[in-house]
């Protein structure tokens, strides 16, 4: 499906829509409706089960969203969190330089200075993508953070956090004190990040307020033991810098063992790259041949990173591979900068008596982008029908409960719906229209299981009564005892977890 068609469908179904729609919409802001909010929450829960689930020493916290200026000065965001911006002097539209140069430099402008970008604009006689004028401004570095006055004096500045990661760095010292005082220590945050994107576009891909799920793993650079044998044979679809330089865009399958042994990557890094890949393939169930692990070069990497692979998925709606998450090795950048900025030494003393400034491995994930990708990948047309083949544990409404005939079977079906709800099986009761139409409605919103109460249910009597359970994907129906329903449904509605290291 093309992006406009997919967005129109999601809007019609009440999954999401532009924020402040009655005022014409606010660029880069979206609201989630009941189905979208439930899907997003389930994606977040699946992420928490998987990533913080990697170790007993990984925790989820909820830090503040507003950062005092001293924090973003130390973190480097005040100076470096910029995008080159170009304005058209004719029509006054503003663009990211990357967009203006899209046709002449498809590889992007990461690492180029404003002067280098200006040279390309002039040499290639680039024109405004909006009105075609050649009157383009000199590029300027535009800081993407939302700043604000903090407090009543108007003298203090603060910023909405541009990444959730900063809250974990600021909390490291406290978490060390209240925790086991051992490394590795993981601190995860799931929450909003805010960026004043120059040109929000591609819907949930360039938003001004969006949700990130990020795990920061603090570790001793001398030793970060991981059970590498458990992942050694996993083959990863990687696109490394050298292969890209040779003009290749498709990934090649390389085993985790080879990536570490001859590929020059540390085992701890490859181990977490495997677990991130598995989350996309096994939990979100994106087909493996649509996933690419894209290595960023020195010039392209974020300013704090030493190693960066973006996790990309090929999306039909957006016409190619799109970044949905990443694995960042940030070295000692963050704790060093916050030690200098705050004056508080953030190094720790390990049980053996050695003092270390922990390094950080960051596993980052864009929740909204993945909500979109789950629609792109799993929403399929089957003849006249639309089916959202979401993994059952991500379905906004996991179960539908129907009376075959409203008049005769409603009382029983309503009671069953309540019973299931009180046992943790979230469901929707529906008695409107023919049963086939009700199945179709549930298929469209991704409901994997539908239960129907019929005449036989009532005849069978207490404890022996049965219902039909219909499977969305196979459309098969089985007759099941009501007393067996919860045991049958629950395992399918729990998101997978990794084995803890
Ligand atoms: N802490 C590292 C960090 O923030 P990033 O690549 O800038 O790294 C991480 O962002 C993830 O957040 C991305 O992989 C992407 O999924 C998501 N993301 C970034 N900018 C976004 C935007 N404007 N709208 C929606 N999602 C975004």
PDB file of C-alpha atoms in Angstrom, residues 176-327:
ATOM      1  CA  UNK A 176      24.659   2.800  41.208  1.00  0.00           C
ATOM      2  CA  UNK A 177      24.076   3.775  44.824  1.00  0.00           C
ATOM      3  CA  UNK A 178      20.671   2.137  45.161  1.00  0.00           C
ATOM      4  CA  UNK A 179      21.596  -0.950  43.148  1.00  0.00           C
ATOM      5  CA  UNK A 180      24.099  -3.807  43.386  1.00  0.00           C
ATOM      6  CA  UNK A 181      27.094  -1.563  42.631  1.00  0.00           C
ATOM      7  CA  UNK A 182      28.153  -3.875  39.813  1.00  0.00           C
ATOM      8  CA  UNK A 183      28.584  -3.637  36.049  1.00  0.00           C
ATOM      9  CA  UNK A 184      27.031  -4.155  33.592  1.00  0.00           C
ATOM     10  CA  UNK A 185      24.091  -2.069  34.752  1.00  0.00           C
ATOM     11  CA  UNK A 186      21.207  -1.351  32.373  1.00  0.00           C
ATOM     12  CA  UNK A 187      18.906   1.679  32.631  1.00  0.00           C
ATOM     13  CA  UNK A 188      15.985   1.842  30.218  1.00  0.00           C
ATOM     14  CA  UNK A 189      13.504   4.613  29.460  1.00  0.00           C
ATOM     15  CA  UNK A 190      10.354   4.472  27.342  1.00  0.00           C
ATOM     16  CA  UNK A 191       8.916   7.906  26.696  1.00  0.00           C
ATOM     17  CA  UNK A 192       8.596  10.998  24.579  1.00  0.00           C
ATOM     18  CA  UNK A 193      11.478  12.755  22.850  1.00  0.00           C
ATOM     19  CA  UNK A 194      11.066  16.113  21.130  1.00  0.00           C
ATOM     20  CA  UNK A 195      12.799  17.486  18.051  1.00  0.00           C
ATOM     21  CA  UNK A 196      11.971  20.625  16.137  1.00  0.00           C
ATOM     22  CA  UNK A 197      12.379  18.833  12.807  1.00  0.00           C
ATOM     23  CA  UNK A 198      12.914  21.296   9.931  1.00  0.00           C
ATOM     24  CA  UNK A 199      10.534  19.560   7.590  1.00  0.00           C
ATOM     25  CA  UNK A 200       8.433  16.882   9.286  1.00  0.00           C
ATOM     26  CA  UNK A 201       7.437  14.375   6.617  1.00  0.00           C
ATOM     27  CA  UNK A 202       6.802  10.742   5.939  1.00  0.00           C
ATOM     28  CA  UNK A 203       4.187  10.734   8.691  1.00  0.00           C
ATOM     29  CA  UNK A 204       5.446   8.854  11.754  1.00  0.00           C
ATOM     30  CA  UNK A 205       9.034   8.909  10.454  1.00  0.00           C
ATOM     31  CA  UNK A 206       9.903  12.509  11.108  1.00  0.00           C
ATOM     32  CA  UNK A 207       7.726  13.668  13.996  1.00  0.00           C
ATOM     33  CA  UNK A 208       8.307  16.586  16.345  1.00  0.00           C
ATOM     34  CA  UNK A 209       7.150  14.609  19.396  1.00  0.00           C
ATOM     35  CA  UNK A 210       7.665  10.860  19.302  1.00  0.00           C
ATOM     36  CA  UNK A 211       8.243   7.904  21.604  1.00  0.00           C
ATOM     37  CA  UNK A 212      11.599   6.248  22.005  1.00  0.00           C
ATOM     38  CA  UNK A 213      12.442   3.090  23.910  1.00  0.00           C
ATOM     39  CA  UNK A 214      16.122   3.115  24.806  1.00  0.00           C
ATOM     40  CA  UNK A 215      18.281   0.863  26.956  1.00  0.00           C
ATOM     41  CA  UNK A 216      21.648   2.204  28.100  1.00  0.00           C
ATOM     42  CA  UNK A 217      23.993  -0.561  29.240  1.00  0.00           C
ATOM     43  CA  UNK A 218      26.862   0.758  31.384  1.00  0.00           C
ATOM     44  CA  UNK A 219      29.834  -1.587  31.351  1.00  0.00           C
ATOM     45  CA  UNK A 220      33.495  -1.939  32.243  1.00  0.00           C
ATOM     46  CA  UNK A 221      35.471  -1.370  29.017  1.00  0.00           C
ATOM     47  CA  UNK A 222      38.060  -3.956  30.156  1.00  0.00           C
ATOM     48  CA  UNK A 223      35.465  -6.722  30.288  1.00  0.00           C
ATOM     49  CA  UNK A 224      31.854  -7.089  29.184  1.00  0.00           C
ATOM     50  CA  UNK A 225      31.243 -10.835  29.342  1.00  0.00           C
ATOM     51  CA  UNK A 226      28.400 -12.112  27.167  1.00  0.00           C
ATOM     52  CA  UNK A 227      27.366 -15.714  26.376  1.00  0.00           C
ATOM     53  CA  UNK A 228      28.587 -15.333  22.811  1.00  0.00           C
ATOM     54  CA  UNK A 229      28.301 -19.034  21.937  1.00  0.00           C
ATOM     55  CA  UNK A 230      24.517 -18.716  22.175  1.00  0.00           C
ATOM     56  CA  UNK A 231      24.524 -16.344  19.169  1.00  0.00           C
ATOM     57  CA  UNK A 232      27.702 -17.339  17.284  1.00  0.00           C
ATOM     58  CA  UNK A 233      25.886 -19.132  14.448  1.00  0.00           C
ATOM     59  CA  UNK A 234      23.156 -16.546  13.891  1.00  0.00           C
ATOM     60  CA  UNK A 235      23.472 -15.132  10.375  1.00  0.00           C
ATOM     61  CA  UNK A 236      22.893 -11.412  10.192  1.00  0.00           C
ATOM     62  CA  UNK A 237      21.913  -9.395   7.085  1.00  0.00           C
ATOM     63  CA  UNK A 238      24.626  -6.718   7.290  1.00  0.00           C
ATOM     64  CA  UNK A 239      25.529  -3.940   4.915  1.00  0.00           C
ATOM     65  CA  UNK A 240      28.983  -2.846   5.974  1.00  0.00           C
ATOM     66  CA  UNK A 241      30.744   0.381   5.038  1.00  0.00           C
ATOM     67  CA  UNK A 242      33.195  -1.347   2.672  1.00  0.00           C
ATOM     68  CA  UNK A 243      30.383  -3.036   0.759  1.00  0.00           C
ATOM     69  CA  UNK A 244      28.478   0.235   0.512  1.00  0.00           C
ATOM     70  CA  UNK A 245      31.578   1.974  -0.838  1.00  0.00           C
ATOM     71  CA  UNK A 246      31.584  -0.631  -3.618  1.00  0.00           C
ATOM     72  CA  UNK A 247      28.105   0.560  -4.599  1.00  0.00           C
ATOM     73  CA  UNK A 248      26.142  -2.318  -3.021  1.00  0.00           C
ATOM     74  CA  UNK A 249      22.832  -1.623  -1.308  1.00  0.00           C
ATOM     75  CA  UNK A 250      21.732  -5.146  -0.486  1.00  0.00           C
ATOM     76  CA  UNK A 251      22.937  -6.814   2.701  1.00  0.00           C
ATOM     77  CA  UNK A 252      24.974 -10.021   2.843  1.00  0.00           C
ATOM     78  CA  UNK A 253      24.461 -12.760   5.396  1.00  0.00           C
ATOM     79  CA  UNK A 254      27.395 -12.971   7.791  1.00  0.00           C
ATOM     80  CA  UNK A 255      27.524 -15.119  10.914  1.00  0.00           C
ATOM     81  CA  UNK A 256      27.846 -13.393  14.272  1.00  0.00           C
ATOM     82  CA  UNK A 257      31.016 -15.431  14.838  1.00  0.00           C
ATOM     83  CA  UNK A 258      32.614 -14.038  11.663  1.00  0.00           C
ATOM     84  CA  UNK A 259      31.539 -10.485  12.407  1.00  0.00           C
ATOM     85  CA  UNK A 260      33.420 -10.692  15.690  1.00  0.00           C
ATOM     86  CA  UNK A 261      36.396 -12.832  14.582  1.00  0.00           C
ATOM     87  CA  UNK A 262      37.278 -11.274  11.239  1.00  0.00           C
ATOM     88  CA  UNK A 263      34.863  -8.358  11.039  1.00  0.00           C
ATOM     89  CA  UNK A 264      36.601  -6.299  13.699  1.00  0.00           C
ATOM     90  CA  UNK A 265      33.554  -5.849  15.942  1.00  0.00           C
ATOM     91  CA  UNK A 266      33.663  -6.552  19.712  1.00  0.00           C
ATOM     92  CA  UNK A 267      31.760  -9.649  20.852  1.00  0.00           C
ATOM     93  CA  UNK A 268      29.599  -7.642  23.263  1.00  0.00           C
ATOM     94  CA  UNK A 269      28.519  -5.450  20.351  1.00  0.00           C
ATOM     95  CA  UNK A 270      27.695  -8.335  18.006  1.00  0.00           C
ATOM     96  CA  UNK A 271      25.843 -10.163  20.795  1.00  0.00           C
ATOM     97  CA  UNK A 272      23.488  -7.206  21.252  1.00  0.00           C
ATOM     98  CA  UNK A 273      23.179  -6.691  17.498  1.00  0.00           C
ATOM     99  CA  UNK A 274      21.908 -10.285  17.288  1.00  0.00           C
ATOM    100  CA  UNK A 275      19.380  -9.702  20.066  1.00  0.00           C
ATOM    101  CA  UNK A 276      18.158  -6.514  18.404  1.00  0.00           C
ATOM    102  CA  UNK A 277      17.833  -8.329  15.064  1.00  0.00           C
ATOM    103  CA  UNK A 278      15.911 -11.136  16.765  1.00  0.00           C
ATOM    104  CA  UNK A 279      13.493  -8.635  18.304  1.00  0.00           C
ATOM    105  CA  UNK A 280      12.631  -7.313  14.855  1.00  0.00           C
ATOM    106  CA  UNK A 281      12.441 -10.764  13.268  1.00  0.00           C
ATOM    107  CA  UNK A 282      10.951 -12.917  16.055  1.00  0.00           C
ATOM    108  CA  UNK A 283       8.905 -10.496  18.161  1.00  0.00           C
ATOM    109  CA  UNK A 284       7.683  -7.899  15.650  1.00  0.00           C
ATOM    110  CA  UNK A 285       7.812 -10.621  12.983  1.00  0.00           C
ATOM    111  CA  UNK A 286       9.155  -8.549  10.133  1.00  0.00           C
ATOM    112  CA  UNK A 287      10.292 -11.011   7.423  1.00  0.00           C
ATOM    113  CA  UNK A 288      14.065 -11.550   7.715  1.00  0.00           C
ATOM    114  CA  UNK A 289      14.593 -10.721   4.052  1.00  0.00           C
ATOM    115  CA  UNK A 290      13.179  -7.237   4.629  1.00  0.00           C
ATOM    116  CA  UNK A 291      15.643  -6.407   7.417  1.00  0.00           C
ATOM    117  CA  UNK A 292      19.056  -4.797   6.861  1.00  0.00           C
ATOM    118  CA  UNK A 293      21.700  -3.915   9.463  1.00  0.00           C
ATOM    119  CA  UNK A 294      23.227  -0.786   7.988  1.00  0.00           C
ATOM    120  CA  UNK A 295      26.663   0.242   9.238  1.00  0.00           C
ATOM    121  CA  UNK A 296      27.288   3.982   9.475  1.00  0.00           C
ATOM    122  CA  UNK A 297      30.691   5.355   8.468  1.00  0.00           C
ATOM    123  CA  UNK A 298      32.887   7.663  10.569  1.00  0.00           C
ATOM    124  CA  UNK A 299      31.390  10.705   8.835  1.00  0.00           C
ATOM    125  CA  UNK A 300      27.794   9.508   9.129  1.00  0.00           C
ATOM    126  CA  UNK A 301      27.718   8.379  12.744  1.00  0.00           C
ATOM    127  CA  UNK A 302      26.030  10.470  15.445  1.00  0.00           C
ATOM    128  CA  UNK A 303      28.594  12.658  17.204  1.00  0.00           C
ATOM    129  CA  UNK A 304      28.663  10.452  20.322  1.00  0.00           C
ATOM    130  CA  UNK A 305      29.074   7.058  18.600  1.00  0.00           C
ATOM    131  CA  UNK A 306      32.086   4.806  17.979  1.00  0.00           C
ATOM    132  CA  UNK A 307      30.169   1.991  16.274  1.00  0.00           C
ATOM    133  CA  UNK A 308      26.660   2.351  14.819  1.00  0.00           C
ATOM    134  CA  UNK A 309      24.493  -0.097  12.918  1.00  0.00           C
ATOM    135  CA  UNK A 310      21.002   1.124  12.065  1.00  0.00           C
ATOM    136  CA  UNK A 311      18.301  -1.523  11.938  1.00  0.00           C
ATOM    137  CA  UNK A 312      16.330  -0.916   8.774  1.00  0.00           C
ATOM    138  CA  UNK A 313      13.214  -2.556   7.377  1.00  0.00           C
ATOM    139  CA  UNK A 314      12.063  -2.340   3.756  1.00  0.00           C
ATOM    140  CA  UNK A 315       8.652  -0.655   3.740  1.00  0.00           C
ATOM    141  CA  UNK A 316       6.433  -0.681   0.689  1.00  0.00           C
ATOM    142  CA  UNK A 317       4.556   2.441   1.787  1.00  0.00           C
ATOM    143  CA  UNK A 318       7.731   4.521   1.975  1.00  0.00           C
ATOM    144  CA  UNK A 319       9.500   2.992  -0.997  1.00  0.00           C
ATOM    145  CA  UNK A 320      12.617   1.488   0.555  1.00  0.00           C
ATOM    146  CA  UNK A 321      14.610   0.660   3.676  1.00  0.00           C
ATOM    147  CA  UNK A 322      13.818   2.847   6.695  1.00  0.00           C
ATOM    148  CA  UNK A 323      15.627   3.090  10.028  1.00  0.00           C
ATOM    149  CA  UNK A 324      13.511   1.773  12.902  1.00  0.00           C
ATOM    150  CA  UNK A 325      16.145   1.314  15.592  1.00  0.00           C
ATOM    151  CA  UNK A 326      19.899   1.080  16.128  1.00  0.00           C
ATOM    152  CA  UNK A 327      22.743  -0.267  18.230  1.00  0.00           C
TER     153      UNK A 327
END
